[in-house]
mmCIF file of N, CA and C in Angstrom:
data_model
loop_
_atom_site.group_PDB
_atom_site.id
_atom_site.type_symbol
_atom_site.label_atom_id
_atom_site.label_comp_id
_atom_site.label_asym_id
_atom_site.label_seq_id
_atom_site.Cartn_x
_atom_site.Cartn_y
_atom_site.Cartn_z
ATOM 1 N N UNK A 1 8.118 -2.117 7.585
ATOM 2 C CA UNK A 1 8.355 -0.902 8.323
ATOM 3 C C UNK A 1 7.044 -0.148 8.463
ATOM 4 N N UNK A 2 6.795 0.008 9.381
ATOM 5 C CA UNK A 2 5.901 1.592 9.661
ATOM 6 C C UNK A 2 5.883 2.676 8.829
ATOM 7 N N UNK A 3 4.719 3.521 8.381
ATOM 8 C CA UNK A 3 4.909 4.065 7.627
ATOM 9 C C UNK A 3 3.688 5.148 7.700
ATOM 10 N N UNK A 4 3.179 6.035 7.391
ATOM 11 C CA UNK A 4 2.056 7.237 7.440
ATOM 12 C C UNK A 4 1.576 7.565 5.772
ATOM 13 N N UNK A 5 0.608 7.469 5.884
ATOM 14 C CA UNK A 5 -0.174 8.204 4.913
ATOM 15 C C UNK A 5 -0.621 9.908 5.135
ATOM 16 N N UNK A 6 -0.137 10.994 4.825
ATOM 17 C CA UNK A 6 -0.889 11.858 5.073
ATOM 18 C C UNK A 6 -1.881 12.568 4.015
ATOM 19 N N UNK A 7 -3.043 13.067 4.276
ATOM 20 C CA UNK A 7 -3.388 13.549 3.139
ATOM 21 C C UNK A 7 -4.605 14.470 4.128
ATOM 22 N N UNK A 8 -3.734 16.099 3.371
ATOM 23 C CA UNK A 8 -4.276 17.228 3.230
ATOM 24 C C UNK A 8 -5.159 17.693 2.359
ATOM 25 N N UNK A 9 -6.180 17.517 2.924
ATOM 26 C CA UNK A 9 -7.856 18.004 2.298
ATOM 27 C C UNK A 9 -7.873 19.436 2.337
ATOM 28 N N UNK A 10 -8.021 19.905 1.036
ATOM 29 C CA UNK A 10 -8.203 21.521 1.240
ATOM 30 C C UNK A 10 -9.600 21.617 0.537
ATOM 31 N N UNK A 11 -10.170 21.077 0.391
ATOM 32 C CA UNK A 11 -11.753 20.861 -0.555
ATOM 33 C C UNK A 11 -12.954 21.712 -0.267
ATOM 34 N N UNK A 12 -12.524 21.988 1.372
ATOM 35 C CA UNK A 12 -13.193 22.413 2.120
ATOM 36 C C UNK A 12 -14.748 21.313 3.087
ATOM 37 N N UNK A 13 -14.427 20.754 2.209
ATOM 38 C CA UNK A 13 -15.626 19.579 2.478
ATOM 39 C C UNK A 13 -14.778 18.253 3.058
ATOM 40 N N UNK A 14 -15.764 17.609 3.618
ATOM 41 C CA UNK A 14 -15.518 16.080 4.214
ATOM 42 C C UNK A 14 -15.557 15.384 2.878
ATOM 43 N N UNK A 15 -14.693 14.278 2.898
ATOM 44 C CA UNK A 15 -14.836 13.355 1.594
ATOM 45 C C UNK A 15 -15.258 12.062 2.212
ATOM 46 N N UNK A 16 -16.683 11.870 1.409
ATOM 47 C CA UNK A 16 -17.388 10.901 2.325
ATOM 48 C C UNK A 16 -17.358 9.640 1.341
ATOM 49 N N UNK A 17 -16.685 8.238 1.432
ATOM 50 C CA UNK A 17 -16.562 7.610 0.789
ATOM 51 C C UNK A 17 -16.951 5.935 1.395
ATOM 52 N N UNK A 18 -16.953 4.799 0.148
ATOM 53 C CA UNK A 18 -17.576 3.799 0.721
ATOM 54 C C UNK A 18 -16.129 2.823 0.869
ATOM 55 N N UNK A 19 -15.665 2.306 1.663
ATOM 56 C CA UNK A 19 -14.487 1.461 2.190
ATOM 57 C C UNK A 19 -14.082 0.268 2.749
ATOM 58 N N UNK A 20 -13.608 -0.159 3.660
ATOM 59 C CA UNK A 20 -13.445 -1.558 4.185
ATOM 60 C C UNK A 20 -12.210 -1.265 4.959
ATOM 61 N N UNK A 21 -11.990 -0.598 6.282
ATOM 62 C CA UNK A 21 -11.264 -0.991 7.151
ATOM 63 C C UNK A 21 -10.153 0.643 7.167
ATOM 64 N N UNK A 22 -9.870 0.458 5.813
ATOM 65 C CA UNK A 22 -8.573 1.472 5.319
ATOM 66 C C UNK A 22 -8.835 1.738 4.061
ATOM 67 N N UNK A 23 -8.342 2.894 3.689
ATOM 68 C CA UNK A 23 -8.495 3.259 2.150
ATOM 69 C C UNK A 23 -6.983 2.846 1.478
ATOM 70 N N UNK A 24 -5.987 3.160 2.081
ATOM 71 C CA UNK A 24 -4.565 3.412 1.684
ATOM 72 C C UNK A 24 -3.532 1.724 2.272
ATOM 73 N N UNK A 25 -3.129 1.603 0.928
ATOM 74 C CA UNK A 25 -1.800 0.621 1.314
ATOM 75 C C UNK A 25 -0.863 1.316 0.617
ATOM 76 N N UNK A 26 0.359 0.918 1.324
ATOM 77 C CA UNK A 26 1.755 1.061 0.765
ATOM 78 C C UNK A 26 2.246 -0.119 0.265
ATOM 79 N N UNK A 27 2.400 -0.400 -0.997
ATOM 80 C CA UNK A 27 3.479 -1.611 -1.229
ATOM 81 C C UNK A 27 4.195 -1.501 -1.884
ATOM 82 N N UNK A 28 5.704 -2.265 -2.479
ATOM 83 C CA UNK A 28 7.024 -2.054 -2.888
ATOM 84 C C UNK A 28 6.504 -2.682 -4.397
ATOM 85 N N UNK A 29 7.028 -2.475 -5.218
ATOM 86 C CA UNK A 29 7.203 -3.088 -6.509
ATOM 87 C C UNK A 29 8.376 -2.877 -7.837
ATOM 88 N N UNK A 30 8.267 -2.999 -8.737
ATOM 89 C CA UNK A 30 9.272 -2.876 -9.516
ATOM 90 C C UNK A 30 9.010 -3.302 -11.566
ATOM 91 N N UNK A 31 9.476 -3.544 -11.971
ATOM 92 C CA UNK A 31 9.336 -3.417 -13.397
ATOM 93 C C UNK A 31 9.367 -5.267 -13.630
ATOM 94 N N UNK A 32 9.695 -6.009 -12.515
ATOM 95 C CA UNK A 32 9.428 -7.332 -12.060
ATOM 96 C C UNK A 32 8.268 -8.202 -11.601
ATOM 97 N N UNK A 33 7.970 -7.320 -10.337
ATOM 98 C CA UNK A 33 7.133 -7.605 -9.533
ATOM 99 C C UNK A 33 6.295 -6.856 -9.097
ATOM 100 N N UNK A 34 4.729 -6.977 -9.466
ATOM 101 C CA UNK A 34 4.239 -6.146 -8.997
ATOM 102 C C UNK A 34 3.219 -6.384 -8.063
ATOM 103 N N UNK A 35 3.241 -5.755 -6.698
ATOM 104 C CA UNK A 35 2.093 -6.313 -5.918
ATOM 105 C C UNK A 35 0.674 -6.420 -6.305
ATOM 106 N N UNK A 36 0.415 -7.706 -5.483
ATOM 107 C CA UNK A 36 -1.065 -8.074 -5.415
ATOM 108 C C UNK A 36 -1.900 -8.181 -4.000
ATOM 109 N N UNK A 37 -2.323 -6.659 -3.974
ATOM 110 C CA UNK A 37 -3.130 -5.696 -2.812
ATOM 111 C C UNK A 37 -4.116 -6.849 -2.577
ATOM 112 N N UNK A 38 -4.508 -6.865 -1.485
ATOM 113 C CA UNK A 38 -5.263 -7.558 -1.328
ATOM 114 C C UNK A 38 -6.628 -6.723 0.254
ATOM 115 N N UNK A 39 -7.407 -6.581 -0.104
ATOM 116 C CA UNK A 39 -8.634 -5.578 -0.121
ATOM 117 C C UNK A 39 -9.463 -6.234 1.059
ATOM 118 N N UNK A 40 -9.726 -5.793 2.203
ATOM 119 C CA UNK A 40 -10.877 -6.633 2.689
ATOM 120 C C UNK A 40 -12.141 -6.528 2.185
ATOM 121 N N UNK A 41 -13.247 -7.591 2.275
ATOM 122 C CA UNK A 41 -14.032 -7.112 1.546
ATOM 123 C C UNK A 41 -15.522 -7.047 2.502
ATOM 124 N N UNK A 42 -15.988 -5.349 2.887
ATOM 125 C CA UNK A 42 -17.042 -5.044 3.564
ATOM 126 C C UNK A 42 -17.137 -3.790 3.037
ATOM 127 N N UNK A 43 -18.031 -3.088 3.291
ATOM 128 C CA UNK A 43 -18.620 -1.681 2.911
ATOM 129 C C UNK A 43 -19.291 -1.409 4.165
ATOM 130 N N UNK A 44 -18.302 -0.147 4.713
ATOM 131 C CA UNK A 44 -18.604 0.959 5.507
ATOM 132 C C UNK A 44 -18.528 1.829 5.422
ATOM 133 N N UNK A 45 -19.183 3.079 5.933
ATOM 134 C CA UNK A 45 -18.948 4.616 5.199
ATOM 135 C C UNK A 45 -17.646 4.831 6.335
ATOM 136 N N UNK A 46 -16.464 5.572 5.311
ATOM 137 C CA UNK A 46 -15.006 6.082 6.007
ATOM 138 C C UNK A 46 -15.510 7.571 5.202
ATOM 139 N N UNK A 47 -14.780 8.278 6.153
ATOM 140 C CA UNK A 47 -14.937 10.125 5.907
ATOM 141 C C UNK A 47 -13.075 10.580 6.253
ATOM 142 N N UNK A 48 -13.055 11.063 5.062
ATOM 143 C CA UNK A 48 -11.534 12.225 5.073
ATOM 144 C C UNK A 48 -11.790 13.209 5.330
ATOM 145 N N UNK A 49 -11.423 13.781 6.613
ATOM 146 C CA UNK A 49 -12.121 15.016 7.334
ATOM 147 C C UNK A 49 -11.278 16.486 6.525
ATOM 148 N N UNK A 50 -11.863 17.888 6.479
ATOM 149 C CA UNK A 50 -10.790 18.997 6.183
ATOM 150 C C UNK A 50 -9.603 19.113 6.773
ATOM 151 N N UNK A 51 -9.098 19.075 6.487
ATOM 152 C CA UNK A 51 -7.382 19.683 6.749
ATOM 153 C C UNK A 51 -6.710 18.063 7.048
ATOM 154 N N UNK A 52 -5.628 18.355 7.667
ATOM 155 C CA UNK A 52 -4.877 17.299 7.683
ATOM 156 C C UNK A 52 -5.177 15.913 8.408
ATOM 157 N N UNK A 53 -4.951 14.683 8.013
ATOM 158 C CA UNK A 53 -5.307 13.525 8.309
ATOM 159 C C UNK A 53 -4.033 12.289 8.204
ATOM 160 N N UNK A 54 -3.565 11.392 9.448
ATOM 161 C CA UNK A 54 -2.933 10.794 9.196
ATOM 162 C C UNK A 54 -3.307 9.491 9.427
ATOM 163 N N UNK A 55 -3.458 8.468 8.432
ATOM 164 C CA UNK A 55 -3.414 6.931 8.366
ATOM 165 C C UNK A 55 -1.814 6.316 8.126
ATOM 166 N N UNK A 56 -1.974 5.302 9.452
ATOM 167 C CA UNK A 56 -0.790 4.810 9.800
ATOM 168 C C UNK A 56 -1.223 3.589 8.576
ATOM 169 N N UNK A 57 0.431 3.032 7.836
ATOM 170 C CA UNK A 57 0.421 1.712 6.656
ATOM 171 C C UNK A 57 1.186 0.806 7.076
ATOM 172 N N UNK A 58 1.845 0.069 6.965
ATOM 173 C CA UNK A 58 2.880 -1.420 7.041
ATOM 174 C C UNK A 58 3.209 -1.454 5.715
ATOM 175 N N UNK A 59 4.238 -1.070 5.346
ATOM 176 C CA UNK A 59 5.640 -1.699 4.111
ATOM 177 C C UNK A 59 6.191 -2.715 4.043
ATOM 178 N N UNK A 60 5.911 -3.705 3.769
ATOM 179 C CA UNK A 60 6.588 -5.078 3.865
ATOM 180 C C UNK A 60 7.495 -5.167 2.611
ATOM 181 N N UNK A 61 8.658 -5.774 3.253
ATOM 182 C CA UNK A 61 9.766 -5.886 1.542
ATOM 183 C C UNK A 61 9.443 -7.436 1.786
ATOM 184 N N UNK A 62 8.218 -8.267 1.730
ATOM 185 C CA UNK A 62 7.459 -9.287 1.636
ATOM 186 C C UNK A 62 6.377 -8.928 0.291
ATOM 187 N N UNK A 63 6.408 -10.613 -0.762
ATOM 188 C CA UNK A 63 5.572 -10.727 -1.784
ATOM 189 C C UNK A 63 4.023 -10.587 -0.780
ATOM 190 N N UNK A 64 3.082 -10.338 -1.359
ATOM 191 C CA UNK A 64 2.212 -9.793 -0.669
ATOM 192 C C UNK A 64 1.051 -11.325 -0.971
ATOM 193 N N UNK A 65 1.671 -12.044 -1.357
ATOM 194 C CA UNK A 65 1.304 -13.294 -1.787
ATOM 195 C C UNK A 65 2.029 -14.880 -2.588
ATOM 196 N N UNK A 66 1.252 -15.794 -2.005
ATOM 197 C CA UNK A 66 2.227 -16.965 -2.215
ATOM 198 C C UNK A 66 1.552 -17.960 -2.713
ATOM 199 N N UNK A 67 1.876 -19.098 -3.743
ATOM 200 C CA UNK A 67 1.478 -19.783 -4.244
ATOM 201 C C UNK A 67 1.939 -21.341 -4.013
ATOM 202 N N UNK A 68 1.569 -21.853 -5.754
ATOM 203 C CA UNK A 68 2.252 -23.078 -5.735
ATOM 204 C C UNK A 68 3.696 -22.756 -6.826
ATOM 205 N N UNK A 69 3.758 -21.501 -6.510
ATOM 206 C CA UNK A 69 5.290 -21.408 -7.476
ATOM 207 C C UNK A 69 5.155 -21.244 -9.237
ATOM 208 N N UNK A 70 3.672 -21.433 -9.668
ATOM 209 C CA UNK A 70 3.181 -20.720 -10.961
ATOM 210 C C UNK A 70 3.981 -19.121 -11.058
ATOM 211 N N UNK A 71 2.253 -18.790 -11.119
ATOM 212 C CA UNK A 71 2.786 -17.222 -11.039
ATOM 213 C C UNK A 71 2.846 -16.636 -9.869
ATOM 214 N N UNK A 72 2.884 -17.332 -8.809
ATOM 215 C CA UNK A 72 2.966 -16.754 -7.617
ATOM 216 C C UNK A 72 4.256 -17.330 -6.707
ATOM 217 N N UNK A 73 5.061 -16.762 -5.956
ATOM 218 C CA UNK A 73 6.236 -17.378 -5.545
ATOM 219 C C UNK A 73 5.454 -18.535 -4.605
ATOM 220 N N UNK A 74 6.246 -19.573 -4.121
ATOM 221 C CA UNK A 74 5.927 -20.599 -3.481
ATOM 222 C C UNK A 74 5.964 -20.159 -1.757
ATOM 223 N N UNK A 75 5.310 -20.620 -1.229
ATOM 224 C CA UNK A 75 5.063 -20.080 0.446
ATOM 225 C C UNK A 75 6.166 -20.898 0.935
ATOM 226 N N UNK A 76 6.581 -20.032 2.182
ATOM 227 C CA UNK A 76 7.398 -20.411 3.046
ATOM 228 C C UNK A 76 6.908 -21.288 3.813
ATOM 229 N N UNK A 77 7.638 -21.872 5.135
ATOM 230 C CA UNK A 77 7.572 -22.391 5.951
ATOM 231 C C UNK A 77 6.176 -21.924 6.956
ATOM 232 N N UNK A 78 5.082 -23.061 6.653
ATOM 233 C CA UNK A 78 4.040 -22.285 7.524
ATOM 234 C C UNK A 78 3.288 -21.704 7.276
ATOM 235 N N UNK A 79 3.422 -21.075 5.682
ATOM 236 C CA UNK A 79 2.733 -20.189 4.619
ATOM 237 C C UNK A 79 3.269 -19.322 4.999
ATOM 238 N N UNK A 80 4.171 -18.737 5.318
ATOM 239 C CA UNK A 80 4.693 -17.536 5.202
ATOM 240 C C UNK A 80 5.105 -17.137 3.610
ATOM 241 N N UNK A 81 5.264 -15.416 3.999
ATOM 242 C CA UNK A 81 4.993 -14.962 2.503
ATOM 243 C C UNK A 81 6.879 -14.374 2.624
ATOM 244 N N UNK A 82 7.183 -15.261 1.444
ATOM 245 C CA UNK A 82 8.535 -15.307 1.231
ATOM 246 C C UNK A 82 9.471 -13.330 0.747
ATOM 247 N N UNK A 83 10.240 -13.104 1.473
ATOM 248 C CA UNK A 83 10.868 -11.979 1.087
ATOM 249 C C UNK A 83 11.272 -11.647 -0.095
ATOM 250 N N UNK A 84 10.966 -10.498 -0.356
ATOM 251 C CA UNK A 84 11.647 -10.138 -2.285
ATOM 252 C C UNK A 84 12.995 -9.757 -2.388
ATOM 253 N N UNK A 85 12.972 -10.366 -3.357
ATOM 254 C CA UNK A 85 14.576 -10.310 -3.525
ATOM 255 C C UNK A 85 15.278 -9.093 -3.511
ATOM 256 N N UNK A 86 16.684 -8.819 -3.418
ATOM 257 C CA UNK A 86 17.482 -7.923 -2.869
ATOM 258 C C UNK A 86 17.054 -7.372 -4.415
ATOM 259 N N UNK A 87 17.261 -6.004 -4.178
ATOM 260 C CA UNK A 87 16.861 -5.148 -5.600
ATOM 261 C C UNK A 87 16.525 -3.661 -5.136
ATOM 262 N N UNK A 88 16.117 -2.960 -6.413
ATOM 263 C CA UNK A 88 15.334 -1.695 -5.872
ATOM 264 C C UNK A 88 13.926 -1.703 -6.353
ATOM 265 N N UNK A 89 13.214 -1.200 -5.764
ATOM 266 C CA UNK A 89 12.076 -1.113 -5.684
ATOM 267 C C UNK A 89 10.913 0.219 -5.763
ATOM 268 N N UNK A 90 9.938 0.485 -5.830
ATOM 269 C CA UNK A 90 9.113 1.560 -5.745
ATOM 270 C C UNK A 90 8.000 1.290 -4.555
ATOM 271 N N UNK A 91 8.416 2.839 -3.766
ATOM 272 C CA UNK A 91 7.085 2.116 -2.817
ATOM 273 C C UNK A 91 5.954 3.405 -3.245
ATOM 274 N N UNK A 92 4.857 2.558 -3.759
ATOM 275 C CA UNK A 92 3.887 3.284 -4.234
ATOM 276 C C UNK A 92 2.511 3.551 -3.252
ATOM 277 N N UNK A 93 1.523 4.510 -3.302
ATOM 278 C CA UNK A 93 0.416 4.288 -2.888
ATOM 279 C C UNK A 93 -0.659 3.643 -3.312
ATOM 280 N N UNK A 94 -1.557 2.910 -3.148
ATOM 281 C CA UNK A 94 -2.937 1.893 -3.388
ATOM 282 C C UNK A 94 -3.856 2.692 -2.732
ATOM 283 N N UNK A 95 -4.833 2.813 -3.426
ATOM 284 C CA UNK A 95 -5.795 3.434 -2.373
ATOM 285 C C UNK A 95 -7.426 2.433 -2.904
ATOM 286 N N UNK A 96 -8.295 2.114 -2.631
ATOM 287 C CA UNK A 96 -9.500 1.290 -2.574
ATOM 288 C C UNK A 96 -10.619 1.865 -1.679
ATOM 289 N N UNK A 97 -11.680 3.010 -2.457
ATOM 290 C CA UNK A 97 -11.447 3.620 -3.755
ATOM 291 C C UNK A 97 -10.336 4.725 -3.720
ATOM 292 N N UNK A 98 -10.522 4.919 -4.984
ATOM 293 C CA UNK A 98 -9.410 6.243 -5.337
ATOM 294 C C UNK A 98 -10.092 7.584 -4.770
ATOM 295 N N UNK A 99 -9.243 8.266 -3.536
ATOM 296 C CA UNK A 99 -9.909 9.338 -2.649
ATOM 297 C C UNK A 99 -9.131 10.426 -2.858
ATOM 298 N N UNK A 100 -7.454 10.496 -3.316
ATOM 299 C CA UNK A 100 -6.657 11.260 -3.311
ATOM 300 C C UNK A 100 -5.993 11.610 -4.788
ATOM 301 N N UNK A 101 -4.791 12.114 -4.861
ATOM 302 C CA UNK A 101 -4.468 12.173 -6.279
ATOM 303 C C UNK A 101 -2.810 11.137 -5.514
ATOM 304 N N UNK A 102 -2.629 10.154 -5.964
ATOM 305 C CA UNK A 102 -1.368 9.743 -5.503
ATOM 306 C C UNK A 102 0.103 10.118 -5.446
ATOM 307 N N UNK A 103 0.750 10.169 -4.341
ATOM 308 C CA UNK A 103 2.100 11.202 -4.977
ATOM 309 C C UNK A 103 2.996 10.331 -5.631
ATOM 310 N N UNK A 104 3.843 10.817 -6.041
ATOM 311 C CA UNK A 104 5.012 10.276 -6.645
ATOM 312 C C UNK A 104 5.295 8.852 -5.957
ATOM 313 N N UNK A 105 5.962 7.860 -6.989
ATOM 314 C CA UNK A 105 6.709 6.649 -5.754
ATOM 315 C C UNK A 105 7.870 7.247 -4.951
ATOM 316 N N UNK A 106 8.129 6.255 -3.973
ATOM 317 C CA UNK A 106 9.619 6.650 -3.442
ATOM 318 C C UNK A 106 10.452 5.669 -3.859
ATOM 319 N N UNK A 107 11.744 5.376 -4.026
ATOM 320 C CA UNK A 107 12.855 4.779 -4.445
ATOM 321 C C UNK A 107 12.702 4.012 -3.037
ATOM 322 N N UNK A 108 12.867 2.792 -3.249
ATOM 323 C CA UNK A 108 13.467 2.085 -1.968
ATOM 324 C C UNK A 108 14.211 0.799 -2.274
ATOM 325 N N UNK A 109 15.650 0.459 -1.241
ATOM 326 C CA UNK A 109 16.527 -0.712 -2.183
ATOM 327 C C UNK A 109 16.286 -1.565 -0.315
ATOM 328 N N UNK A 110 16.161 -2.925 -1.591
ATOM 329 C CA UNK A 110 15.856 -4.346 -0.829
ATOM 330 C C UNK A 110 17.058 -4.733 -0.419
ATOM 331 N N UNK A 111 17.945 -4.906 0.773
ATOM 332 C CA UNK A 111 19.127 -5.239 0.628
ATOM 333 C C UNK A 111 19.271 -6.720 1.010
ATOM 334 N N UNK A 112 17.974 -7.238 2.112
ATOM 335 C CA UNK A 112 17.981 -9.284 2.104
ATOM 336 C C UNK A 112 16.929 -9.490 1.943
#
């Protein structure tokens, strides 16, 4: 699902930081499963301007990674990254680096 990051800078200042593409992911997890973010890896200067700012995320109720079925679930058809199981979940913020103070998770239930 679609999803927004907002984050209200009252600092008064620009927050000038070193990044790769996006600072912020959203992913689901649980006391089971916990995602494994996966980061591009370049360094460019990203700036969080004063006042309000919105970065659009993607929520996938998808493992965020796939294996040979070790510790990682086994890939689908094609390598696709196999759906998590029906359950409830936490959808938390990731941020790479840490720019904000993170809010609370939200409750979210996996229903297929």
């Amino acid at each position: 699902m679609d999803a927004q990051v907002i984050v209200e800078n009252n600092t008064g200042s620009a927050l000038h930081v070193t990044g790769c593409l996006s600072l912020f992911a959203v992913a689901l997890g649980n006391d089971n499963i916990e995602p494994m973010i996966g980061w591009a890896a370049c360094a460019q200067p990203l700036t969080v301007p004063v006042g309000e700012s919105i970065y659009p995320v993607t929520v996938s109720a998808a493992y965020l990674a796939c294996g040979d079925g070790g510790t990682l679930p086994p890939c689908g058809t094609g390598g696709r990254l196999p759906g998590l199981p029906p359950g409830y979940y936490q959808a938390r913020l990731y941020q790479n680096p840490v720019v904000v103070p993170a809010p609370p998770p939200i409750s979210i239930e996996v229903t297929r």
